[in-house]
XYZ file of C-alpha atoms in Angstrom:
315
model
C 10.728 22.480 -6.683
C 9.193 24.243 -9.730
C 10.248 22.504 -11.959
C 9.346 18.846 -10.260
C 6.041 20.498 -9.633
C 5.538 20.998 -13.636
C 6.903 17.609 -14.007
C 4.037 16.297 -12.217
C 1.332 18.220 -13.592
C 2.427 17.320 -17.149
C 2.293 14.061 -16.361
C -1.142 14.558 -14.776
C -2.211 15.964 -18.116
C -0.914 13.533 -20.078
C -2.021 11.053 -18.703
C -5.013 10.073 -20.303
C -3.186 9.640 -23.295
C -0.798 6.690 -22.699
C -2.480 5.901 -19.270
C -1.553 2.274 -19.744
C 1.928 0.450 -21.013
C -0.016 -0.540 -23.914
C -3.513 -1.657 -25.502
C -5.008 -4.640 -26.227
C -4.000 -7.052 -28.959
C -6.024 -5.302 -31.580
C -5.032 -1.687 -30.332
C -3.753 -0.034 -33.437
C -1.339 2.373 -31.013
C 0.767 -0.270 -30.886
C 3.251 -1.104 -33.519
C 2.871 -4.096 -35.346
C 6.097 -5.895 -33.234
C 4.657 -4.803 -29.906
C 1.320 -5.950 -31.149
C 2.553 -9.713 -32.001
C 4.921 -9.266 -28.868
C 2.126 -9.015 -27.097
C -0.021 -11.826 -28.189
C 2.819 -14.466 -28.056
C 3.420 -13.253 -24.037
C -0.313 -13.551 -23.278
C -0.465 -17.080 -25.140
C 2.977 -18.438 -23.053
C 5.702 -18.516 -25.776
C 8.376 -16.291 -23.632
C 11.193 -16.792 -26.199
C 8.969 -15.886 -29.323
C 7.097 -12.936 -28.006
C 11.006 -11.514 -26.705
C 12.442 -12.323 -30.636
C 9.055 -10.436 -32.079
C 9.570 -7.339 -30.001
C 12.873 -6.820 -30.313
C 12.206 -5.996 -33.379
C 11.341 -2.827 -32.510
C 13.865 -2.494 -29.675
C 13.480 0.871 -28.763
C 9.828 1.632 -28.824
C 8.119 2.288 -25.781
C 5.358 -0.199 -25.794
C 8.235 -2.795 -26.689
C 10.081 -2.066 -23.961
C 7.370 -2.622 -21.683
C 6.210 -5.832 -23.389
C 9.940 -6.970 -23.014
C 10.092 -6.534 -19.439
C 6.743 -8.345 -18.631
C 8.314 -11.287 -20.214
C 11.448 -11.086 -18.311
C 9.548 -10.575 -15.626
C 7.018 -13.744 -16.183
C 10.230 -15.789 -16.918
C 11.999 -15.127 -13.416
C 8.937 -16.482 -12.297
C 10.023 -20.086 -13.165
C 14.113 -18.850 -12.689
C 16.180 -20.849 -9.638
C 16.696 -18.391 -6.445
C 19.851 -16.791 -7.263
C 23.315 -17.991 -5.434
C 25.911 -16.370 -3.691
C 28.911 -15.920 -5.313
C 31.628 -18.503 -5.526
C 34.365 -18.071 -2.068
C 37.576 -16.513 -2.569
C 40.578 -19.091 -2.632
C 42.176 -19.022 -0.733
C 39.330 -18.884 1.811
C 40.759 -16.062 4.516
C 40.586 -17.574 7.807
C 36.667 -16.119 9.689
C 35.471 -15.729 6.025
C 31.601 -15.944 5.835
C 29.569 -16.598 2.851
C 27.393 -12.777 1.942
C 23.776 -13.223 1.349
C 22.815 -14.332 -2.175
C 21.951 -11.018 -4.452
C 18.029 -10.230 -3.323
C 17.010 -10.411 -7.188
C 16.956 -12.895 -10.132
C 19.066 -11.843 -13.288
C 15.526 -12.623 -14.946
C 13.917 -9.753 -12.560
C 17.425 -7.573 -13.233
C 16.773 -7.375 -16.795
C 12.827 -6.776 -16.425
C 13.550 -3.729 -14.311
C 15.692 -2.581 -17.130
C 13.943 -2.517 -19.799
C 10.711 -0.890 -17.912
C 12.967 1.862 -16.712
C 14.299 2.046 -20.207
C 9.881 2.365 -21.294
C 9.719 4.773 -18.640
C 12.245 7.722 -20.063
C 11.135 7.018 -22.972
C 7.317 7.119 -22.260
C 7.305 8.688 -18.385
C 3.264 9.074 -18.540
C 2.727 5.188 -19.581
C 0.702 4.185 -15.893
C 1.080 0.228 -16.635
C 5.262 0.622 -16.420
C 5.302 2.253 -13.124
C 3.143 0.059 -11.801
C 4.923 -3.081 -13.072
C 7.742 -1.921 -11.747
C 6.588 -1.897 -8.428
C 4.714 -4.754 -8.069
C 8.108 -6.217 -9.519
C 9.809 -4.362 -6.538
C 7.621 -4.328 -4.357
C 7.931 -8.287 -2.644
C 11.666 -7.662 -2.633
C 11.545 -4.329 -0.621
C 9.215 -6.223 1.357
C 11.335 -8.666 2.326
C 14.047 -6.034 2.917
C 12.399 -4.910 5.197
C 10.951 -8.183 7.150
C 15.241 -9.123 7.254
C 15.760 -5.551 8.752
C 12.921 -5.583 11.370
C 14.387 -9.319 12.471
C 17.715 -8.131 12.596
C 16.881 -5.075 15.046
C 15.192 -7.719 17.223
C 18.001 -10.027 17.643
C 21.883 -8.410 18.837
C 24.696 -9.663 15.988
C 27.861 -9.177 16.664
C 30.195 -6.536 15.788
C 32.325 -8.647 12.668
C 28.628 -9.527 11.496
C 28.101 -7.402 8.178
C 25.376 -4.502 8.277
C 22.078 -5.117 7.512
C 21.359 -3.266 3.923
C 18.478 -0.816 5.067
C 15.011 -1.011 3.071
C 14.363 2.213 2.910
C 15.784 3.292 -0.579
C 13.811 0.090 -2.022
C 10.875 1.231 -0.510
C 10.841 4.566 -1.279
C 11.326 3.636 -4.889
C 8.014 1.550 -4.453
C 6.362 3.968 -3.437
C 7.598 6.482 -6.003
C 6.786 4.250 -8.236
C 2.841 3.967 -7.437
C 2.055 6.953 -6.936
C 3.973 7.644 -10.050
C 1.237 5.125 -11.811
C -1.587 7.307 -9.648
C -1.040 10.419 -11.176
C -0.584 8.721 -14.797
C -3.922 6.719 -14.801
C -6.227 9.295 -12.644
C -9.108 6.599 -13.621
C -7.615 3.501 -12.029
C -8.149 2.323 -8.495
C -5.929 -0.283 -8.785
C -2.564 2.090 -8.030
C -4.058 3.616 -5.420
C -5.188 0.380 -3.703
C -1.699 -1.029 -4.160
C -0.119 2.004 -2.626
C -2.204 1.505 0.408
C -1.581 -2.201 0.551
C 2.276 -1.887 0.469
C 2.376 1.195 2.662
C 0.462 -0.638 5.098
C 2.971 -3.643 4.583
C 5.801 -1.894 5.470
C 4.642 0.560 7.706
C 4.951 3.256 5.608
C 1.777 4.819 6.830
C 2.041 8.075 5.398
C 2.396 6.516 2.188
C -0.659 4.494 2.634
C -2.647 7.826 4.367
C -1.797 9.356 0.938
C -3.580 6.338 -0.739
C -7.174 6.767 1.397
C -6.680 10.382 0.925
C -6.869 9.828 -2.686
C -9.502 7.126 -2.869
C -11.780 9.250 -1.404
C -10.611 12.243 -4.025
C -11.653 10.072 -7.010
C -15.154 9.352 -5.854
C -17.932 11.153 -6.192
C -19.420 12.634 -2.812
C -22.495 10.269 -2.502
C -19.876 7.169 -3.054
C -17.273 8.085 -0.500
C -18.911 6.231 2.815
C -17.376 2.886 1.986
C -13.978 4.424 1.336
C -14.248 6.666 4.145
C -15.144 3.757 6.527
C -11.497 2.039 5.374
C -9.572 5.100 5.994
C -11.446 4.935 9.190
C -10.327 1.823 10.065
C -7.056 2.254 9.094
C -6.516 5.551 11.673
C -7.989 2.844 14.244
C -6.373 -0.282 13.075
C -2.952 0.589 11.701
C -2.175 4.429 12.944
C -3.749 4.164 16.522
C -5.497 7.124 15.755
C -9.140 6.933 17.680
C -10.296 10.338 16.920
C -9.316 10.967 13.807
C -10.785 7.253 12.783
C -13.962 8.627 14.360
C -14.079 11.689 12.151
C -13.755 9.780 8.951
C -16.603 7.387 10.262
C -18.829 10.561 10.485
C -17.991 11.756 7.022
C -19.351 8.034 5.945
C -22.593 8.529 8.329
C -22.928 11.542 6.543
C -23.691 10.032 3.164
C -25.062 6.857 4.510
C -26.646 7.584 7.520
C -28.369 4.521 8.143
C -25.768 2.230 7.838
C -25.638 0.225 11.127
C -22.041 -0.994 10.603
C -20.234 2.289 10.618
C -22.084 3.605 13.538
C -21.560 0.445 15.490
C -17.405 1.269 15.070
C -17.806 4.684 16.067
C -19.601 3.469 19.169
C -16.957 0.556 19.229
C -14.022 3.577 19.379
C -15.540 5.573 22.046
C -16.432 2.370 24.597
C -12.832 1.307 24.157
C -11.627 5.081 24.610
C -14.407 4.751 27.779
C -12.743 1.495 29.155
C -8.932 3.009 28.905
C -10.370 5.892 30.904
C -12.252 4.322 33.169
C -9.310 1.643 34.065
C -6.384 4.897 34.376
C -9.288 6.138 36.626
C -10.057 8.707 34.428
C -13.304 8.819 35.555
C -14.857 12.826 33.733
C -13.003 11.230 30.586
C -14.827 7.987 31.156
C -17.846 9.243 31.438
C -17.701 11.554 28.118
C -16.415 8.788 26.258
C -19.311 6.524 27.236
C -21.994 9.028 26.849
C -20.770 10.246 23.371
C -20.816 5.907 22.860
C -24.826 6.088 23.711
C -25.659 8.267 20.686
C -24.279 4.979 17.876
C -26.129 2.586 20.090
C -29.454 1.760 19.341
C -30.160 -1.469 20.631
C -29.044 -1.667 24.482
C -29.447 -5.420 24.562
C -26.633 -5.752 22.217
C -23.510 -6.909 23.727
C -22.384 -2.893 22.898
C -25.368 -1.494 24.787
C -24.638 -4.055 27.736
C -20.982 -3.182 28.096
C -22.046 0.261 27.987
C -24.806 -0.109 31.189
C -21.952 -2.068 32.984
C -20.159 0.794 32.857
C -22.131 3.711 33.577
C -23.833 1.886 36.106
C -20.412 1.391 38.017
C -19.863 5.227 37.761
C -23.369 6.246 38.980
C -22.558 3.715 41.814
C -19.171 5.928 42.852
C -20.927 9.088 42.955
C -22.634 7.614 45.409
């Protein structure tokens, strides 16, 4: 655990360094193969960008370049095929699945993980490699989720479970968080994938550090997402409302965030009040009143509706 945990900070450290795979065309960090590498990928000529950086085959920017070709060629590649049937055919044979990745994809994967030992703070590698990963794992785990819905039978073959692809996803972006602790863009993917796939702690990890890399008076808009993602995503009403509150704190007149807070406590209200939780009710609406300014609003009339119809059963 020690050592891991100086892994990380040493990367954290490091990290504005080499916080990307590379620089721009011009960037004098790169060597002069990765530099015309670079420019041929960006300009479309797949086969002469590969022959100028494998010139340097073992530099790290190379590498990197190499597999975002490989990568932007698979793009074009056929869908890969199963492999041929065994002859003879045994009798009840069936066909496996074709192989989930493209050679192409294979050989991009590769050579970034080959950049990555080489270079393990470069931010741009990790996070090619799991946007590179990423739609697979996803559709892992769509084929896994169908199969638990529907009952195979016992000669079918398993279904290969998506969690090891995922997990190295995930690994993978927040590896490209801690390398780059200036770019959004890994933490927004980490939160757009964990929500994909349900990985919600993975994506509670990427709010959680959204909100770390802004300053105080700019955290209300990305407190109001975390906020909707305890409401939307983790079915978490209170703890959505507490984030909402952080926002109101540093942008205390903004309508929209107090109109979902009052949103969350009428539909808390209307639960209640339909298990016949009537004291519950009743809190739930009056703590609704305080976000709702304008009782004409459709809010403020589903909100009389209600505690009209409990004033009417205490009597």
């Amino acid at each position: 655990m020690r050592g891991r945990a100086l892994a990380v900070a040493a990367l954290m450290v490091v990290g504005c360094r080499h916080s990307t795979g590379g620089g721009g065309a011009g960037d004098p960090s790169l060597s002069g193969p990765a530099r015309e590498g670079k420019s041929l990928l960006e300009s479309g000529q797949l086969d002469a960008a590969l022959a100028a950086l494998q010139k340097a085959p073992d530099d790290p920017d190379s590498l990197y370049y190499q597999g975002r070709v490989w990568a932007k060629k698979a793009e074009s590649a056929p869908l890969p095929t199963p492999p041929p049937p065994p002859a003879p055919l045994p009798r009840g044979w069936e066909p496996p699945p074709p192989p989930e990745l493209k050679p192409e994809e294979v050989q991009a994967i590769a050579l970034y993980e080959k950049a990555i030992a080489a270079r393990p703070d470069a931010a741009e590698t990790h996070l090619a490699l799991a946007e590179l990963l990423g739609p697979h794992a996803a559709h892992q785990y769509d084929v896994e989720q169908e199969a638990a819905k529907h009952k195979k039978p016992p000669s079918a073959p398993p279904v290969e479970s998506s969690a090891p692809a995922i997990d190295r996803v995930i690994r993978a972006y927040r590896f490209a968080m801690q390398a780059d602790p200036g770019s959004t863009k890994p933490v927004e993917e980490l939160i757009r994938f964990g929500r994909r796939v349900n990985r919600f702690d993975a994506a509670e990890a990427g709010f959680q550090e959204m909100v770390r890399r802004k300053k105080e008076r700019e955290t209300a808009e990305p407190l109001v997402k975390y906020g909707d993602f305890l409401a939307d995503d983790k079915k978490d009403p209170l703890a959505a409302i507490e984030k909402y509150r952080e926002a109101l704190i540093w942008a205390p007149d903004d309508d929209a965030t107090r109109n979902k807070v009052a949103d969350v406590y009428l539909k808390m209200g209307t639960e209640a009040f339909n298990k016949q939780q009537y004291a519950v009710a009743e809190d739930r609406f009056n703590d609704a009143a305080k976000y709702i300014t304008d009782r004409s609003s459709s809010r403020g009339q589903t909100l009389m509706e209600y505690q009209g119809r409990l004033r009417a059963m205490r009597h």
